[in-house]
mmCIF file of C-alpha atoms in Angstrom:
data_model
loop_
_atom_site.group_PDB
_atom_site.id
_atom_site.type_symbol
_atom_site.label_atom_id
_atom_site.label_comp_id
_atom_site.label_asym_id
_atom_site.label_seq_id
_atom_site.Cartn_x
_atom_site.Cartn_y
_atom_site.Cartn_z
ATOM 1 C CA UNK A 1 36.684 -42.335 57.692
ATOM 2 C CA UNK A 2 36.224 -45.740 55.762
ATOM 3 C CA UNK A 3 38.718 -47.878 55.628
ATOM 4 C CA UNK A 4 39.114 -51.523 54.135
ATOM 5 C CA UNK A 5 42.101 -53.865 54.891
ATOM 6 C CA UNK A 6 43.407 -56.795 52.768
ATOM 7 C CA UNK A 7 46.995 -58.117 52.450
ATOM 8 C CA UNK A 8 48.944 -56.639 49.963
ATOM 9 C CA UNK A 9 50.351 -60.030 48.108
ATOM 10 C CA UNK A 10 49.776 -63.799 48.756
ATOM 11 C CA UNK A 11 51.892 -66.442 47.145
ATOM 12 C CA UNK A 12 50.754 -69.912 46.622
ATOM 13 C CA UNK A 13 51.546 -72.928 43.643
ATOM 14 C CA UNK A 14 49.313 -74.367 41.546
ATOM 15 C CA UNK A 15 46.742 -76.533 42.756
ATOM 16 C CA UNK A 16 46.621 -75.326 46.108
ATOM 17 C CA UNK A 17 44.098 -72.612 47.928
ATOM 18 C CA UNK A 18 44.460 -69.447 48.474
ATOM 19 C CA UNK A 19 42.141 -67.359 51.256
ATOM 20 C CA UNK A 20 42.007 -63.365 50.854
ATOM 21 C CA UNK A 21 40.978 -61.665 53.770
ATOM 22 C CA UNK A 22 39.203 -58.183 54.217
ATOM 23 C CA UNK A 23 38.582 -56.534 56.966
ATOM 24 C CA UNK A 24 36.092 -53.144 56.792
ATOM 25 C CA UNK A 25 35.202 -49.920 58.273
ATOM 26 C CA UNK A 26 32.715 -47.984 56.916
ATOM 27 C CA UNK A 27 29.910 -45.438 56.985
ATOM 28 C CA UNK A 28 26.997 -47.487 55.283
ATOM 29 C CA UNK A 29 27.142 -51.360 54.878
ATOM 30 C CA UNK A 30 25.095 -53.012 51.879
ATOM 31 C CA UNK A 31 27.318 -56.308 51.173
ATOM 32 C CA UNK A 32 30.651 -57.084 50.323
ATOM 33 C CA UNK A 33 31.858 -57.609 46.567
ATOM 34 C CA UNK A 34 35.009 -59.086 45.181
ATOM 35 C CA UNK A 35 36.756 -58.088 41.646
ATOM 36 C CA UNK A 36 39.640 -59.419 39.958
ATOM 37 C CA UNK A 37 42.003 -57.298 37.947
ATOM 38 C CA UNK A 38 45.020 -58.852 35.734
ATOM 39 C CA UNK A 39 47.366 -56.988 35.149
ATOM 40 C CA UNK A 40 47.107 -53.508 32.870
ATOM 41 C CA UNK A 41 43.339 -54.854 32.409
ATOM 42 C CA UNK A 42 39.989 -53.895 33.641
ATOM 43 C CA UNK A 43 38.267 -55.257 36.860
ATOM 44 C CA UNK A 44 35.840 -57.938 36.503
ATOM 45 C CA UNK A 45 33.309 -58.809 39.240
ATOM 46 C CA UNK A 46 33.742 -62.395 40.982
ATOM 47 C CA UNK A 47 30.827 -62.642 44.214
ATOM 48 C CA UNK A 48 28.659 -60.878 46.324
ATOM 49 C CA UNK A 49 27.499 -60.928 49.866
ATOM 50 C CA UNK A 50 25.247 -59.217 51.661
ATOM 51 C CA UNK A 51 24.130 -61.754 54.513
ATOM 52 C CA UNK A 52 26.135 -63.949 56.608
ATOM 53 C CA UNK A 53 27.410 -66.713 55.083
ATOM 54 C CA UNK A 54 29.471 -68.860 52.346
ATOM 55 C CA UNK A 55 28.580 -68.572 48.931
ATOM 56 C CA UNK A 56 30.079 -70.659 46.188
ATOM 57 C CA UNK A 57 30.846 -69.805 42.398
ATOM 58 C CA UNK A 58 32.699 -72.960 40.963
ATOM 59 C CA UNK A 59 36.147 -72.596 42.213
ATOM 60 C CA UNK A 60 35.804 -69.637 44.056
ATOM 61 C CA UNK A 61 33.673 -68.735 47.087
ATOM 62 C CA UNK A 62 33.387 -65.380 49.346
ATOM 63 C CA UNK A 63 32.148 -65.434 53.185
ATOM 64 C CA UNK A 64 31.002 -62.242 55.276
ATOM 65 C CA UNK A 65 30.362 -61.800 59.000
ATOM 66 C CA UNK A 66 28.716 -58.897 59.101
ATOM 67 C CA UNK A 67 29.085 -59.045 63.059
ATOM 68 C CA UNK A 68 33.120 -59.281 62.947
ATOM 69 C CA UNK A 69 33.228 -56.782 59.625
ATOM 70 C CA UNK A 70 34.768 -59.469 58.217
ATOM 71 C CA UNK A 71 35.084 -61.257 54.773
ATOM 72 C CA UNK A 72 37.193 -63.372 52.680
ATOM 73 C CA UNK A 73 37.665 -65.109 49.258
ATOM 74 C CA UNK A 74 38.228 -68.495 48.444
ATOM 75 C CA UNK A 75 40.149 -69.172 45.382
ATOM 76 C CA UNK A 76 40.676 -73.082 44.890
ATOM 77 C CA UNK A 77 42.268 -75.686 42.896
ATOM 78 C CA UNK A 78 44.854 -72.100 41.478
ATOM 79 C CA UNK A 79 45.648 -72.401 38.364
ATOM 80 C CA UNK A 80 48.342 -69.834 36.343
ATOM 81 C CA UNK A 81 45.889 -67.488 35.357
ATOM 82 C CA UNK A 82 44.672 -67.074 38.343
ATOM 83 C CA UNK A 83 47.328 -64.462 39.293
ATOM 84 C CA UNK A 84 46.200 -61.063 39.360
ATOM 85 C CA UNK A 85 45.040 -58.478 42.118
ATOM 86 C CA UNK A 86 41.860 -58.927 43.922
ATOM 87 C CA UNK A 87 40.309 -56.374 45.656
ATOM 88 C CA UNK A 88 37.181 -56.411 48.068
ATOM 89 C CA UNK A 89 34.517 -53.302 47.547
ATOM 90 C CA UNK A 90 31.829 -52.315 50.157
ATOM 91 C CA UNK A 91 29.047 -51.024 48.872
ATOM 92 C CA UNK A 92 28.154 -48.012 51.293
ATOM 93 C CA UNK A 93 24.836 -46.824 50.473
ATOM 94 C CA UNK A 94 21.506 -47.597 48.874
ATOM 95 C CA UNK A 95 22.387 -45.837 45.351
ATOM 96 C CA UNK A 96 25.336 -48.570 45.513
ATOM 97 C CA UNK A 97 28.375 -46.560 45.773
ATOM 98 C CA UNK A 98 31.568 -48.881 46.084
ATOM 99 C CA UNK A 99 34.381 -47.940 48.409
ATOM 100 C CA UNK A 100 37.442 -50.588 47.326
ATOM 101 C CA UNK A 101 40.461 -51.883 49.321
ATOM 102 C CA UNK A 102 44.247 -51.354 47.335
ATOM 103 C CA UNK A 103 44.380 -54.999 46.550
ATOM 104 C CA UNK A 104 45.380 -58.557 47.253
ATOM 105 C CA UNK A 105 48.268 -59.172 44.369
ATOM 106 C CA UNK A 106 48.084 -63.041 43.994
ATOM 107 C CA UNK A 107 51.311 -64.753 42.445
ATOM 108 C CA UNK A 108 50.719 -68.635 41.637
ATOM 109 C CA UNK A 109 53.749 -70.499 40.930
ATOM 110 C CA UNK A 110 54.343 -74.001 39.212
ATOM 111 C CA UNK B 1 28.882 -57.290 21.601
ATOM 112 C CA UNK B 2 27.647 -55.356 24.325
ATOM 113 C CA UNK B 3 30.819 -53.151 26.699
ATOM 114 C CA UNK B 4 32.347 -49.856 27.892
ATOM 115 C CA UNK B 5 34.401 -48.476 25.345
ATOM 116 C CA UNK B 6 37.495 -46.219 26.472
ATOM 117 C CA UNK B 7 39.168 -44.076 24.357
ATOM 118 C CA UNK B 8 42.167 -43.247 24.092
ATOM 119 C CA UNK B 9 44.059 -46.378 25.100
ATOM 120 C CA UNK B 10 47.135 -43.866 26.071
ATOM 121 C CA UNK B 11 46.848 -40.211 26.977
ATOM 122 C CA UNK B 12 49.812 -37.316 27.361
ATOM 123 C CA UNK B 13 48.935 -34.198 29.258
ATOM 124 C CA UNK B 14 51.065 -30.910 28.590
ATOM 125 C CA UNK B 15 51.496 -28.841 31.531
ATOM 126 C CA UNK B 16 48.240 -26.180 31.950
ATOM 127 C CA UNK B 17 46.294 -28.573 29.399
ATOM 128 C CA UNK B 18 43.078 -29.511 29.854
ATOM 129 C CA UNK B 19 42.259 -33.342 28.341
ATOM 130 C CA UNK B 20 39.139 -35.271 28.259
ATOM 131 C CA UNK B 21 38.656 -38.835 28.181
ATOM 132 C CA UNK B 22 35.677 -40.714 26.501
ATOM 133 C CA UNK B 23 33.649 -43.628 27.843
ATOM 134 C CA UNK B 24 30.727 -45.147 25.875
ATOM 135 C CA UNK B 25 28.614 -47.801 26.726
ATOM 136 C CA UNK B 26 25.597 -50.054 24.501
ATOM 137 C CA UNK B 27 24.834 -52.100 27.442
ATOM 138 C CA UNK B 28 22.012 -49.747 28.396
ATOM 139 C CA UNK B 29 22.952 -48.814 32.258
ATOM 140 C CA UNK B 30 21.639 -45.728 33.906
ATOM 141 C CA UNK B 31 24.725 -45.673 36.390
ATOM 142 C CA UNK B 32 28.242 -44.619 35.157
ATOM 143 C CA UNK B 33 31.071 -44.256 37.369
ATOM 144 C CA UNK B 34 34.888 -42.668 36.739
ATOM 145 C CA UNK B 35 37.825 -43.856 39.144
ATOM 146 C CA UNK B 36 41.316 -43.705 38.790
ATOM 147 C CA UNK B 37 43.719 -46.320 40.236
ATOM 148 C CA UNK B 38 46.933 -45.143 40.847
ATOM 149 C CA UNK B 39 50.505 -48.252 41.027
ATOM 150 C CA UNK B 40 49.668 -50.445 43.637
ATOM 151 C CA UNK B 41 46.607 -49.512 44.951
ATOM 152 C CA UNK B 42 42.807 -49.562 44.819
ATOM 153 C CA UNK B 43 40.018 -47.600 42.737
ATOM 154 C CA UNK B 44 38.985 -44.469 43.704
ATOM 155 C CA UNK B 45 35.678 -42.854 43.132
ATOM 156 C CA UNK B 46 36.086 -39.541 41.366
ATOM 157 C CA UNK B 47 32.445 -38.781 39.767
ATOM 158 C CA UNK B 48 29.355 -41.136 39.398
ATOM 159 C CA UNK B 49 26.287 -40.658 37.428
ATOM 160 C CA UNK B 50 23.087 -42.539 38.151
ATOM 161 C CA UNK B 51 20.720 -40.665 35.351
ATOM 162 C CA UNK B 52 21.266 -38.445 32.526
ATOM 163 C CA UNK B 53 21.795 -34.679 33.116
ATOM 164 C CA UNK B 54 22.638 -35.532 36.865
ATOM 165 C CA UNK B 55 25.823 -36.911 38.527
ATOM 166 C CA UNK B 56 27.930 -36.205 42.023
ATOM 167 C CA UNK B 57 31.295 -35.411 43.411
ATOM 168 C CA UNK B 58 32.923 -39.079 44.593
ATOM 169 C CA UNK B 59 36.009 -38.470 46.593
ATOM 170 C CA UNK B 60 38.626 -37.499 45.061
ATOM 171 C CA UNK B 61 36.823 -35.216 42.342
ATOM 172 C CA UNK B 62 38.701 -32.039 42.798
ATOM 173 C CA UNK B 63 40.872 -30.958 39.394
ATOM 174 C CA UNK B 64 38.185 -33.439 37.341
ATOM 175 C CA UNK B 65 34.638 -32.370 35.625
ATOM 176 C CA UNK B 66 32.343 -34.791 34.314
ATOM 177 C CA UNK B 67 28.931 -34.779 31.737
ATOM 178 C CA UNK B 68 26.334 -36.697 31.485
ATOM 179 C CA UNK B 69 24.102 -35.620 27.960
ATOM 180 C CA UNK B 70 23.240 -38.997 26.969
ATOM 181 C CA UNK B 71 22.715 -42.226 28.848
ATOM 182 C CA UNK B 72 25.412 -44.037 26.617
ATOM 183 C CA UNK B 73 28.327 -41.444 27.415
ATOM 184 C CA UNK B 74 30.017 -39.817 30.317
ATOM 185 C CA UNK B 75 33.343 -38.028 29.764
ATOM 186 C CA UNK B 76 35.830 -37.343 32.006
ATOM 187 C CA UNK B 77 38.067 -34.007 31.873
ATOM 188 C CA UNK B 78 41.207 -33.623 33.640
ATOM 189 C CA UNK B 79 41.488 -29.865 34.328
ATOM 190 C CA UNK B 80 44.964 -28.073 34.174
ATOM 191 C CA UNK B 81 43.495 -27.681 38.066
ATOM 192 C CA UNK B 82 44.715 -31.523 38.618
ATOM 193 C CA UNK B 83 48.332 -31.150 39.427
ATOM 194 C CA UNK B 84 49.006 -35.217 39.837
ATOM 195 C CA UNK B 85 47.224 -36.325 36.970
ATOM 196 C CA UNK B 86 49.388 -39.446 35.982
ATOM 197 C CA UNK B 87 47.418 -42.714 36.864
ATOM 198 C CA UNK B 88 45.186 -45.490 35.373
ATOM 199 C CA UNK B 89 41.559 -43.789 34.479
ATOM 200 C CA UNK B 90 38.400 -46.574 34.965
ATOM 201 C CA UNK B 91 35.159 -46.467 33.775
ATOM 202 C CA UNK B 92 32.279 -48.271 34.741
ATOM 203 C CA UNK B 93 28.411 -48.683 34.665
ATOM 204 C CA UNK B 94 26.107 -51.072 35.968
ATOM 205 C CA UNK B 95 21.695 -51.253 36.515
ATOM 206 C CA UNK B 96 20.327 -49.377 39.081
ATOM 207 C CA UNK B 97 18.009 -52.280 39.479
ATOM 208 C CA UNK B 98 19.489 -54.140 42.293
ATOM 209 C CA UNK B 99 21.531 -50.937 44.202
ATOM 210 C CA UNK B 100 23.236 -53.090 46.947
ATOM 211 C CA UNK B 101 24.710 -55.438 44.831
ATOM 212 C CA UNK B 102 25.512 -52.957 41.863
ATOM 213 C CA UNK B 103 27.610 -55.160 39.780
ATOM 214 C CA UNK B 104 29.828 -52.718 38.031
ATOM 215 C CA UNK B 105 31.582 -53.264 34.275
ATOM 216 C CA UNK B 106 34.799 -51.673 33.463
ATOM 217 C CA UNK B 107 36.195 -50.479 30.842
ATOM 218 C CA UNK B 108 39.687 -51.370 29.502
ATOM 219 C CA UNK B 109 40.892 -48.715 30.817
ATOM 220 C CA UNK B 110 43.426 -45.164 29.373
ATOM 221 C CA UNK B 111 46.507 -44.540 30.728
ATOM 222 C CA UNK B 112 47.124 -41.002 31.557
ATOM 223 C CA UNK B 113 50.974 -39.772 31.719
ATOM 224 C CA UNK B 114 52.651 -35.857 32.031
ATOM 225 C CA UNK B 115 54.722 -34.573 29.605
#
């Protein structure tokens, strides 16, 4: 089966950073994507990795190990809107299918 | 402006009904994807589309049929077939240029209930 793990909530106050981790299982392996979702809205796509390796998009960043299965998401410097559920998506084969994890709810606090 | 439309915002099913919900896009993708999201957890792939007049089963597509006639639409019906039908319907599409990193654009979303 595939199978992607990521904590279910992380709680943090503003100002302060936040890592997301995701752990994967899958049939096919492509790269690891990230999406953000507030709530009652539509995902919106964040980063992208397919090789090993940090990669940085202003205040956020995303890492994969491809040898451990292994990735996370940076969020820094949270601010309020900020909180909302972020989930990690593998994509598992070369037509880019996306299999996603339920979902890191992040609550950021003054 | 270029986006996914979804329509309607909120749906009610009738027991034995069948109901179909519409996705549009202008931004000129080939792929189109439905998933549904049920409280709490992630998005799962029901049907997917990568060209018009051909699409496939994602995972959970039993009690759901799809179409693909045009590039710009693919609707979604939720058969009388789909006994848990209550959840949080997502469209999306995205280029088939780069495959692996298939950046995918949602919709806003319609928000199907029982009666």
């Amino acid at each position: 089966g595939q199978s992607l793990e990521q904590p279910s909530e992380v709680t943090a106050v503003e100002g302060a950073i936040v890592q997301i981790n995701c752990t994967y299982q899958t049939s096919g392996f492509y790269g690891l994507s990230w999406y953000q979702q507030h709530d009652g809205g539509a995902p919106t796509f964040l980063s992208y990795n397919a090789l090993d390796g940090l990669e940085e998009t202003g205040r956020f960043s995303s890492f994969l190990s491809r040898s451990d299965s292994y990735g996370y998401l940076l969020l820094q410097e949270l601010q309020m809107k900020d909180s909302a559920s972020y989930f990690c998506a593998v994509t598992t084969d070369s037509w880019g299918k996306l299999q996603f994890g339920a979902g890191t709810q992040v609550v950021v606090t003054p | 402006d270029g986006g996914i439309t979804q329509s309607p915002k909120y749906l009610f099913r009738k027991e034995g009904q069948n109901v179909t919900l519409s996705c549009e896009q202008n931004l000129n993708h080939d792929a189109m994807y439905w998933y549904r999201q049920d409280p709490g957890q992630g998005l799962r792939l029901i049907y997917y589309s990568q060209i018009v007049n051909d699409f496939q089963k994602g995972d959970i597509a039993e009690g759901y049929s799809v179409s693909r006639e045009k590039k710009e639409s693919f609707p979604l019906t939720v058969t009388s077939a789909q006994k848990n039908p209550t959840a949080f319907y997502l469209c999306a599409s995205s280029l088939r240029r780069d495959r692996a990193k298939n950046i995918q654009y949602f919709g806003a979303g319609t928000r199907l209930s029982v009666l």
